[in-house]
CSV table of C-alpha atoms in Angstrom, one decimal:
chain,number,residue,atom,x,y,z
M,1,MET,CA,106.0,95.3,59.2
M,2,GLU,CA,105.3,92.4,61.6
M,3,SER,CA,107.0,94.2,64.4
M,4,LYS,CA,105.0,97.4,63.7
M,5,ARG,CA,101.7,95.4,63.6
M,6,ARG,CA,102.5,93.8,66.9
M,7,GLU,CA,103.3,97.2,68.5
M,8,ASN,CA,99.9,98.5,67.2
M,9,ILE,CA,98.0,95.6,68.7
M,10,ILE,CA,99.8,96.0,72.0
M,11,ASN,CA,99.0,99.7,72.1
M,12,LEU,CA,95.4,99.0,71.1
M,13,ILE,CA,95.0,96.6,74.0
M,14,TYR,CA,96.8,98.7,76.5
M,15,PHE,CA,95.1,102.1,75.7
M,16,THR,CA,91.6,100.5,75.4
M,17,GLY,CA,92.1,99.1,78.9
M,18,LEU,CA,93.5,102.4,80.1
M,19,ILE,CA,90.6,104.5,78.8
M,20,LEU,CA,88.1,102.2,80.4
M,21,VAL,CA,89.6,102.3,83.9
M,22,ILE,CA,90.4,106.1,83.8
M,23,SER,CA,86.9,107.0,82.4
M,24,ILE,CA,84.9,105.0,84.9
M,25,GLN,CA,87.1,106.2,87.9
M,26,PHE,CA,86.8,109.8,86.7
M,27,LEU,CA,83.0,109.5,86.5
M,28,THR,CA,82.8,108.3,90.1
M,29,SER,CA,84.3,111.7,91.0
M,30,THR,CA,81.3,113.5,89.4
M,31,THR,CA,77.7,113.8,90.4
M,32,LEU,CA,77.1,111.0,87.9
M,33,GLY,CA,78.6,108.7,90.5
M,34,SER,CA,75.3,107.3,91.7
M,35,VAL,CA,74.3,106.5,88.1
M,36,VAL,CA,77.6,104.7,87.2
M,37,THR,CA,78.0,102.9,90.5
M,38,SER,CA,76.5,99.7,89.0
M,39,MET,CA,78.8,99.9,86.0
M,40,TYR,CA,82.0,100.6,87.9
M,41,ARG,CA,83.0,97.1,88.7
M,42,PRO,CA,82.2,95.4,85.3
M,43,ILE,CA,83.9,98.3,83.3
M,44,THR,CA,86.9,98.4,85.6
M,45,ILE,CA,87.3,94.6,85.5
M,46,THR,CA,87.1,94.6,81.7
M,47,GLY,CA,89.8,97.3,81.6
M,48,GLU,CA,91.9,95.4,84.1
M,49,ILE,CA,91.6,92.2,82.0
M,50,LEU,CA,92.9,94.0,79.0
M,51,LEU,CA,95.8,95.5,81.0
M,52,LEU,CA,96.6,92.1,82.5
M,53,SER,CA,96.6,90.4,79.1
M,54,LYS,CA,99.1,93.0,77.9
M,55,TYR,CA,101.2,92.3,81.0
M,56,PHE,CA,101.2,88.5,80.7
M,57,LEU,CA,101.0,87.9,77.0
M,58,PHE,CA,102.6,90.9,75.3
M,59,GLN,CA,105.5,92.1,77.4
M,60,LYS,CA,108.7,90.5,78.7
M,61,ASN,CA,108.9,90.6,82.5
M,62,SER,CA,112.0,90.0,84.5
M,63,THR,CA,111.8,87.7,87.5
M,64,LEU,CA,112.1,90.7,89.8
M,65,ASN,CA,109.2,92.5,87.9
M,66,PHE,CA,107.0,89.4,88.2
M,67,ILE,CA,107.7,88.8,91.8
M,68,SER,CA,107.2,92.4,92.7
M,69,PHE,CA,103.8,92.5,90.9
M,70,LEU,CA,102.6,89.2,92.4
M,71,GLY,CA,103.8,90.1,95.9
M,72,LEU,CA,102.2,93.6,95.8
M,73,GLU,CA,98.9,92.2,94.5
M,74,ILE,CA,98.9,89.6,97.3
M,75,ILE,CA,99.5,92.4,99.9
M,76,ALA,CA,96.8,94.5,98.2
M,77,PHE,CA,94.3,91.6,98.5
M,78,ILE,CA,95.2,91.1,102.1
M,79,ASN,CA,94.8,94.8,102.6
M,80,TYR,CA,91.4,94.7,101.0
M,81,LYS,CA,90.2,92.2,103.6
M,82,TYR,CA,90.9,94.7,106.3
M,83,THR,CA,90.1,98.0,104.6
M,84,LYS,CA,87.3,97.1,102.1
M,85,ASN,CA,89.2,99.4,99.7
M,86,GLY,CA,90.3,97.9,96.4
M,87,ASP,CA,92.0,101.0,94.9
M,88,LEU,CA,95.5,99.4,95.1
M,89,ILE,CA,94.3,96.1,93.6
M,90,TYR,CA,93.2,98.0,90.5
M,91,LEU,CA,96.2,100.4,90.4
M,92,LEU,CA,98.9,97.8,90.3
M,93,PRO,CA,98.0,96.3,86.8
M,94,VAL,CA,97.8,99.9,85.5
M,95,ILE,CA,101.4,100.5,86.6
M,96,PHE,CA,103.0,97.2,85.7
M,97,SER,CA,101.3,96.9,82.3
M,98,SER,CA,102.8,100.2,81.2
M,99,LYS,CA,106.2,98.7,80.7
M,100,ASP,CA,107.7,99.5,77.3
M,101,ILE,CA,104.8,101.8,76.5
M,102,ASP,CA,105.9,105.2,75.3
M,103,GLY,CA,105.5,107.6,78.2
M,104,LYS,CA,104.9,110.6,75.9
M,105,LYS,CA,101.8,108.8,74.5
M,106,ILE,CA,100.5,107.9,78.0
M,107,VAL,CA,100.7,111.6,79.1
M,108,LYS,CA,99.0,112.8,75.9
M,109,PHE,CA,96.3,110.1,76.2
M,110,PHE,CA,95.7,111.0,79.8
M,111,PHE,CA,95.5,114.7,79.1
M,112,MET,CA,93.1,114.3,76.2
M,113,THR,CA,90.8,111.7,78.0
M,114,VAL,CA,90.4,113.6,81.2
M,115,THR,CA,90.0,117.0,79.4
M,116,ILE,CA,87.2,115.6,77.3
M,117,LEU,CA,85.5,114.0,80.4
M,118,LEU,CA,85.9,117.2,82.4
M,119,GLY,CA,84.5,119.3,79.5
M,120,ILE,CA,81.4,117.0,79.2
M,121,THR,CA,80.9,117.0,83.0
M,122,VAL,CA,81.0,120.9,83.2
M,123,MET,CA,78.7,121.3,80.2
M,124,LEU,CA,76.2,118.8,81.8
M,125,ALA,CA,76.4,120.6,85.1
M,126,ILE,CA,76.0,124.1,83.6
M,127,SER,CA,73.0,123.0,81.5
M,128,GLY,CA,71.3,121.5,84.6
M,129,LYS,CA,71.5,117.9,83.3
M,130,ILE,CA,73.4,116.8,86.4
M,131,PRO,CA,73.6,118.3,89.9
M,132,ASN,CA,75.9,121.3,90.2
M,133,TYR,CA,76.6,121.7,93.9
M,134,VAL,CA,77.6,125.1,95.3
M,135,PHE,CA,79.3,124.7,98.7
M,136,SER,CA,79.6,127.5,101.3
M,137,TYR,CA,83.0,128.2,102.9
M,138,ASN,CA,83.7,130.4,105.8
M,139,THR,CA,86.9,132.4,105.2
M,140,GLY,CA,86.8,134.0,108.7
M,141,SER,CA,85.5,137.4,107.6
M,142,SER,CA,82.9,136.2,105.1
M,143,SER,CA,81.4,133.2,103.4
M,144,VAL,CA,82.2,132.4,99.8
M,145,GLY,CA,80.4,130.0,97.4
M,146,ARG,CA,82.5,127.2,95.9
M,147,LYS,CA,81.2,125.7,92.7
M,148,ALA,CA,81.9,122.0,91.9
M,149,LEU,CA,80.6,122.2,88.3
M,150,GLY,CA,79.5,118.6,88.2
M,151,MET,CA,82.3,117.2,90.3
M,152,VAL,CA,81.5,115.8,93.8
M,153,TYR,CA,83.3,118.6,95.6
M,154,PRO,CA,85.0,121.9,94.6
M,155,THR,CA,88.5,120.7,95.6
M,156,THR,CA,88.0,117.7,93.3
M,157,LEU,CA,87.3,120.1,90.4
M,158,GLY,CA,90.5,122.1,91.4
M,159,ALA,CA,92.6,118.9,91.6
M,160,THR,CA,91.3,117.7,88.2
M,161,VAL,CA,92.4,121.0,86.6
M,162,MET,CA,95.7,121.0,88.4
M,163,TYR,CA,96.6,117.5,87.3
M,164,LEU,CA,95.7,118.4,83.7
M,165,VAL,CA,98.0,121.4,83.9
M,166,LEU,CA,100.8,119.2,85.3
M,167,ALA,CA,100.1,116.6,82.6
M,168,TYR,CA,100.4,119.3,79.9
M,169,LEU,CA,103.7,120.6,81.4
M,170,THR,CA,105.0,117.1,81.6
M,171,TYR,CA,104.2,116.5,77.9
M,172,LYS,CA,105.9,119.7,76.9
M,173,LYS,CA,108.8,119.1,79.3
M,174,PHE,CA,108.1,122.7,80.6
M,175,ASP,CA,109.1,124.1,77.2
M,176,ILE,CA,106.2,126.5,76.8
M,177,SER,CA,105.7,130.0,75.4
M,178,LEU,CA,105.2,133.1,77.5
M,179,PHE,CA,101.6,133.2,76.5
M,180,GLN,CA,101.1,129.6,77.6
M,181,ASN,CA,102.8,130.4,80.8
M,182,LEU,CA,100.5,133.4,81.3
M,183,MET,CA,97.5,131.1,80.7
M,184,ILE,CA,98.7,128.8,83.5
M,185,PHE,CA,98.4,131.7,86.0
M,186,VAL,CA,95.0,132.6,84.5
M,187,ILE,CA,93.8,129.0,85.1
M,188,ALA,CA,95.1,129.2,88.7
M,189,PHE,CA,93.0,132.4,89.2
M,190,ILE,CA,89.9,130.7,87.7
M,191,VAL,CA,90.4,127.7,90.0
M,192,LYS,CA,90.6,130.0,93.0
M,193,LYS,CA,87.6,132.1,91.9
M,194,VAL,CA,85.3,129.2,90.9
M,195,ALA,CA,86.2,126.4,93.3
M,196,TYR,CA,88.2,128.3,96.0
M,197,ALA,CA,90.6,125.3,95.9
M,198,LYS,CA,93.7,126.9,97.5
M,199,THR,CA,96.0,124.0,97.3
M,200,ALA,CA,95.4,123.4,93.6
M,201,MET,CA,95.7,127.1,92.9
M,202,LEU,CA,99.0,127.5,94.7
M,203,LEU,CA,100.5,124.4,93.0
M,204,ILE,CA,99.4,125.5,89.6
M,205,CYS,CA,101.2,128.8,90.3
M,206,VAL,CA,104.3,127.0,91.5
M,207,ALA,CA,104.3,124.9,88.3
M,208,GLY,CA,104.0,128.1,86.2
M,209,ILE,CA,107.0,129.6,88.1
M,210,VAL,CA,109.0,126.4,87.5
M,211,ALA,CA,108.2,126.7,83.8
M,212,LEU,CA,109.6,130.3,83.8
M,213,PHE,CA,112.9,129.2,85.5
M,214,TYR,CA,113.1,125.6,84.3
M,215,LYS,CA,116.7,125.6,82.9
M,216,PRO,CA,118.4,127.0,86.1
M,217,ILE,CA,116.2,124.7,88.2
M,218,CYS,CA,117.5,121.7,86.1
M,219,ARG,CA,121.1,122.8,86.7
M,220,ILE,CA,120.5,122.9,90.4
M,221,LEU,CA,118.8,119.5,90.4
M,222,LYS,CA,121.7,118.1,88.5
M,223,LYS,CA,124.0,119.1,91.3
M,224,ILE,CA,121.9,118.1,94.3
M,225,ASN,CA,120.3,114.9,93.0
M,226,ILE,CA,120.5,113.0,96.4
M,227,VAL,CA,119.2,116.0,98.3
M,228,VAL,CA,115.8,116.0,96.6
M,229,PRO,CA,114.5,112.6,97.7
M,230,ILE,CA,115.9,113.3,101.3
M,231,LEU,CA,114.0,116.6,101.3
M,232,ILE,CA,110.8,114.9,100.1
M,233,LEU,CA,111.1,112.3,102.8
M,234,VAL,CA,111.6,115.0,105.4
M,235,ILE,CA,108.5,116.9,104.2
M,236,ILE,CA,106.3,113.8,104.3
M,237,LEU,CA,107.5,112.7,107.8
M,238,SER,CA,107.2,116.3,109.1
M,239,SER,CA,103.6,116.4,107.9
M,240,LEU,CA,102.9,113.2,109.9
M,241,TYR,CA,104.8,114.6,112.9
M,242,LEU,CA,102.6,117.7,112.9
M,243,ALA,CA,99.5,115.5,112.8
M,244,TYR,CA,100.6,113.4,115.7
M,245,HIS,CA,101.8,116.3,117.8
M,246,PHE,CA,99.2,118.9,117.1
M,247,ASN,CA,98.7,121.2,120.1
M,248,SER,CA,95.3,123.0,119.9
M,249,SER,CA,96.3,125.4,122.7
M,250,SER,CA,99.2,126.8,120.6
M,251,GLN,CA,98.2,129.9,118.7
M,252,PHE,CA,101.0,129.3,116.2
M,253,GLU,CA,99.9,125.7,115.5
M,254,GLN,CA,96.3,126.8,115.2
M,255,MET,CA,97.3,129.4,112.7
M,256,ILE,CA,99.1,126.8,110.6
M,257,ASN,CA,96.1,124.5,111.0
M,258,ILE,CA,93.6,127.1,109.7
M,259,LYS,CA,95.7,129.1,107.2
M,260,LEU,CA,97.8,126.4,105.7
M,261,PHE,CA,95.9,123.1,106.3
M,262,SER,CA,92.3,124.4,106.4
M,263,ASN,CA,91.6,122.5,109.6
M,264,ARG,CA,93.1,119.3,108.1
M,265,LEU,CA,95.8,119.2,110.7
M,266,TYR,CA,93.3,119.0,113.5
M,267,LEU,CA,91.3,116.3,111.8
M,268,GLY,CA,94.5,114.4,111.2
M,269,TYR,CA,95.3,114.7,114.9
M,270,VAL,CA,91.9,113.3,115.8
M,271,ALA,CA,92.4,110.4,113.4
M,272,ALA,CA,96.0,109.7,114.7
M,273,MET,CA,94.8,109.7,118.3
M,274,THR,CA,91.7,107.5,117.6
M,275,TYR,CA,93.2,104.8,115.4
M,276,PRO,CA,96.3,102.7,115.9
M,277,ILE,CA,98.8,101.9,113.2
M,278,LYS,CA,98.3,98.4,111.9
M,279,LEU,CA,100.5,96.3,109.6
M,280,PHE,CA,97.8,95.6,107.0
M,281,GLY,CA,95.5,98.6,107.7
M,282,GLN,CA,92.0,98.9,108.9
M,283,PHE,CA,88.6,100.2,107.8
M,284,ILE,CA,87.9,103.8,108.9
M,285,TYR,CA,84.6,105.3,108.1
M,286,MET,CA,85.0,108.9,106.9
M,287,ARG,CA,82.3,111.5,106.4
M,288,GLY,CA,83.3,114.1,103.9
M,289,TYR,CA,81.6,116.9,102.0
M,290,GLY,CA,81.7,115.1,98.6
M,291,GLY,CA,78.5,114.3,96.8
M,292,GLN,CA,74.9,114.9,97.8
M,293,ILE,CA,75.2,113.7,101.4
M,294,GLY,CA,78.3,116.0,101.9
M,295,TYR,CA,76.4,118.9,100.3
M,296,LEU,CA,73.5,118.5,102.7
M,297,ILE,CA,76.0,118.4,105.6
M,298,ASN,CA,77.7,121.5,104.3
M,299,GLN,CA,74.3,123.3,104.0
M,300,GLY,CA,73.3,122.2,107.5
M,301,ALA,CA,70.4,120.2,106.2
M,302,LEU,CA,71.9,116.9,107.5
M,303,HIS,CA,73.2,116.8,111.0
M,304,THR,CA,76.2,114.5,110.8
M,305,ASN,CA,79.7,115.1,112.1
M,306,TYR,CA,82.2,115.8,109.4
M,307,PHE,CA,85.3,113.6,109.7
M,308,TYR,CA,87.8,113.1,106.9
M,309,ILE,CA,91.5,112.3,106.7
M,310,ASP,CA,92.6,114.4,103.8
M,311,SER,CA,96.3,113.7,103.7
M,312,PHE,CA,97.2,110.7,101.5
M,313,PHE,CA,100.2,109.9,103.7
M,314,LEU,CA,98.2,109.8,106.9
M,315,GLN,CA,95.4,107.9,105.1
M,316,THR,CA,98.0,105.3,103.9
M,317,LEU,CA,99.6,104.9,107.3
M,318,LEU,CA,96.2,104.5,109.2
M,319,ILE,CA,94.0,102.9,106.6
M,320,TYR,CA,96.3,101.0,104.2
M,321,GLY,CA,98.7,100.1,107.0
M,322,LEU,CA,102.4,100.3,107.8
M,323,LEU,CA,103.5,97.8,105.2
M,324,ILE,CA,102.0,99.6,102.2
M,325,PHE,CA,103.0,103.0,103.7
M,326,LEU,CA,106.7,101.8,103.7
M,327,VAL,CA,106.4,100.5,100.2
M,328,VAL,CA,104.9,103.8,99.0
M,329,ILE,CA,107.6,105.9,100.8
M,330,GLY,CA,110.3,103.6,99.3
M,331,CYS,CA,109.0,104.0,95.8
M,332,ILE,CA,108.7,107.8,96.2
M,333,VAL,CA,112.4,108.1,97.3
M,334,TYR,CA,113.6,105.6,94.7
M,335,PHE,CA,111.8,107.2,91.7
M,336,SER,CA,112.6,110.8,92.7
M,337,TYR,CA,116.3,109.9,92.8
M,338,LYS,CA,116.1,107.8,89.7
M,339,PHE,CA,114.4,110.5,87.6
M,340,ILE,CA,117.1,113.1,88.6
M,341,LYS,CA,119.9,110.6,88.0
M,342,GLU,CA,118.6,109.8,84.5
M,343,LYS,CA,118.2,113.6,83.8
M,344,LYS,CA,114.4,113.3,83.6
M,345,PHE,CA,114.1,116.5,85.4
M,346,SER,CA,110.5,117.3,84.3
M,347,LEU,CA,109.3,114.0,85.8
M,348,ALA,CA,111.2,114.6,89.1
M,349,ILE,CA,109.6,118.1,89.4
M,350,ILE,CA,106.1,116.9,88.6
M,351,LEU,CA,106.5,114.0,91.1
M,352,SER,CA,107.6,116.4,93.8
M,353,LEU,CA,104.5,118.7,93.1
M,354,ILE,CA,102.2,115.7,93.3
M,355,ILE,CA,103.8,114.6,96.6
M,356,ILE,CA,103.2,118.1,98.0
M,357,ASP,CA,99.6,118.0,96.9
M,358,ASN,CA,99.1,114.7,98.6
M,359,ILE,CA,100.2,116.1,101.9
M,360,PHE,CA,96.9,118.0,101.8
M,361,GLU,CA,94.8,115.8,99.5
M,362,SER,CA,94.6,112.1,98.7
M,363,TYR,CA,94.8,111.4,94.9
M,364,MET,CA,98.0,109.3,94.8
M,365,PHE,CA,96.2,106.0,94.2
M,366,HIS,CA,93.7,107.5,91.7
M,367,TYR,CA,95.0,107.0,88.1
M,368,SER,CA,92.3,109.4,86.8
M,369,PHE,CA,94.3,112.1,88.6
M,370,ASN,CA,97.8,110.8,89.3
M,371,PHE,CA,99.2,110.1,85.8
M,372,MET,CA,102.7,109.9,87.2
M,373,ALA,CA,101.7,106.5,88.7
M,374,ILE,CA,101.1,105.2,85.2
M,375,LEU,CA,104.5,106.4,84.0
M,376,LEU,CA,106.6,104.8,86.7
M,377,LEU,CA,107.5,101.7,84.7
M,378,ALA,CA,106.8,103.1,81.2
M,379,ASN,CA,109.4,104.0,78.6
M,380,THR,CA,110.2,107.6,79.7
M,381,ASP,CA,113.3,108.1,77.5
M,382,TYR,CA,111.4,111.0,75.8
M,383,PHE,CA,111.7,113.0,79.1
M,384,ILE,CA,115.6,112.8,79.2
M,385,SER,CA,116.9,116.4,79.1
M,386,LYS,CA,119.3,117.0,76.3
M,387,GLU,CA,122.4,118.9,77.4
M,388,ASN,CA,122.6,121.0,74.3
M,389,LYS,CA,118.9,121.9,74.3
M,390,THR,CA,117.5,121.9,77.8
M,391,ILE,CA,120.5,122.7,80.1
M,392,ARG,CA,122.8,125.4,78.8
C-alpha cells in the first residue's frame, strides 16, 4: 500500500508538471500566443519545478544520469547566452524526469492533452473567438487557401495532427483495425485539403502504410538493426549537404527545391552561406509566416523579406551550435539502434518518421509536438514486441 501511494504521488507530481509545460507551449503555437505570452514563463517554470522535484526527490539517478543532466543543462545555459533561445533548458527536465514513468501512460497523456487543446483551439477559431488565418499558397498553376484553424500557421496545424496520429499509433503499437487504418488516410486527405501541409500529409500516409505492413517490417528491422541508424545518419547529413551545395542554376536541384522542399532548400543555402558554424551557436533573426505578422507578409500587406530556416538539423547546426548538434545526432543514432535492439520496433519506426519530418520542419525540441523526446528515458517495456504476438 505504501509503495502504491508513493507511486501515485510521483505520478501526480510528474503529470501535473507535464500538463503545465505541454499546455502553455501548445498555446504559444496558436493565435492565443499574444494573450498567453505573459503567462508563459511563470507557468513553464512552475511545471519545470514540479518535474525537477520529481527528478531530485523521487527517483534514483545513476552517477552517469546525474552528470549527463547537469552537463547538458550547463551547455544549454551557455547556449542560451548566445542564442537567446531557452527551449533546450526547458526540454531537458522533461526528458530526465520521465525516468521510471510508464511510457504507455505518457503517450496516452500526451495524446489526450493535445487532442483536447487542439479541439478547443479549432472551435474558438471557427466561432470567431480567436483569429483564424487563411494563407495563400502559389502551387505554380493556381493559388490555394490554407487554413490555420487557430494555429499560427497551416503547417503547424498539419504537424499537430500528424504528431497526434503518430502518438495514437505508438500507443496502439501499430495494432489497429482496417477501419482505423482507413481513417488515417482520411485524416491525411483532410490535412492536405484544409492546411495544404504536404509533409504532414505524406508522413501520415507513410504511417498508415507501415500499420498495414507492420509485422513484415518488424521482421526486416530485426535483421538489419545496425543499418537503420546508419541510414538515418546518412539522410540527415545528406539534407545538410544539399543545403550547403545547392546550385540554383541546376534545373534538377531547382525541381527538388520546389517540389520536395517547397523552397526550403534555397533558404537553407542562404542561411548556410550567411552564417558560420559556431561551437555554442548564435542568434539568427528569422522572419516566418507564423502569426499575425507572418499573415500580413503572406498577404502582401507588410513588406518584409521572408527568411526562415525550416530544417531542424540546419537550425541546430547554425543556431544551437556544433556541440549541441553532435549531441543530438549521437542521441538519434543511439536510441534508433537501442529501440531496435530491444525489439521496441514501434518506437524505432516513429522515431524515424519524426526525424524525416524534422528535415523539413523544426519540432524536435518542442515537447508539445515531439512526444518521443519525453519517452527517451521513460519505462518503455510496454513497447517490446512479443515474438508470439507481434512477429510471426
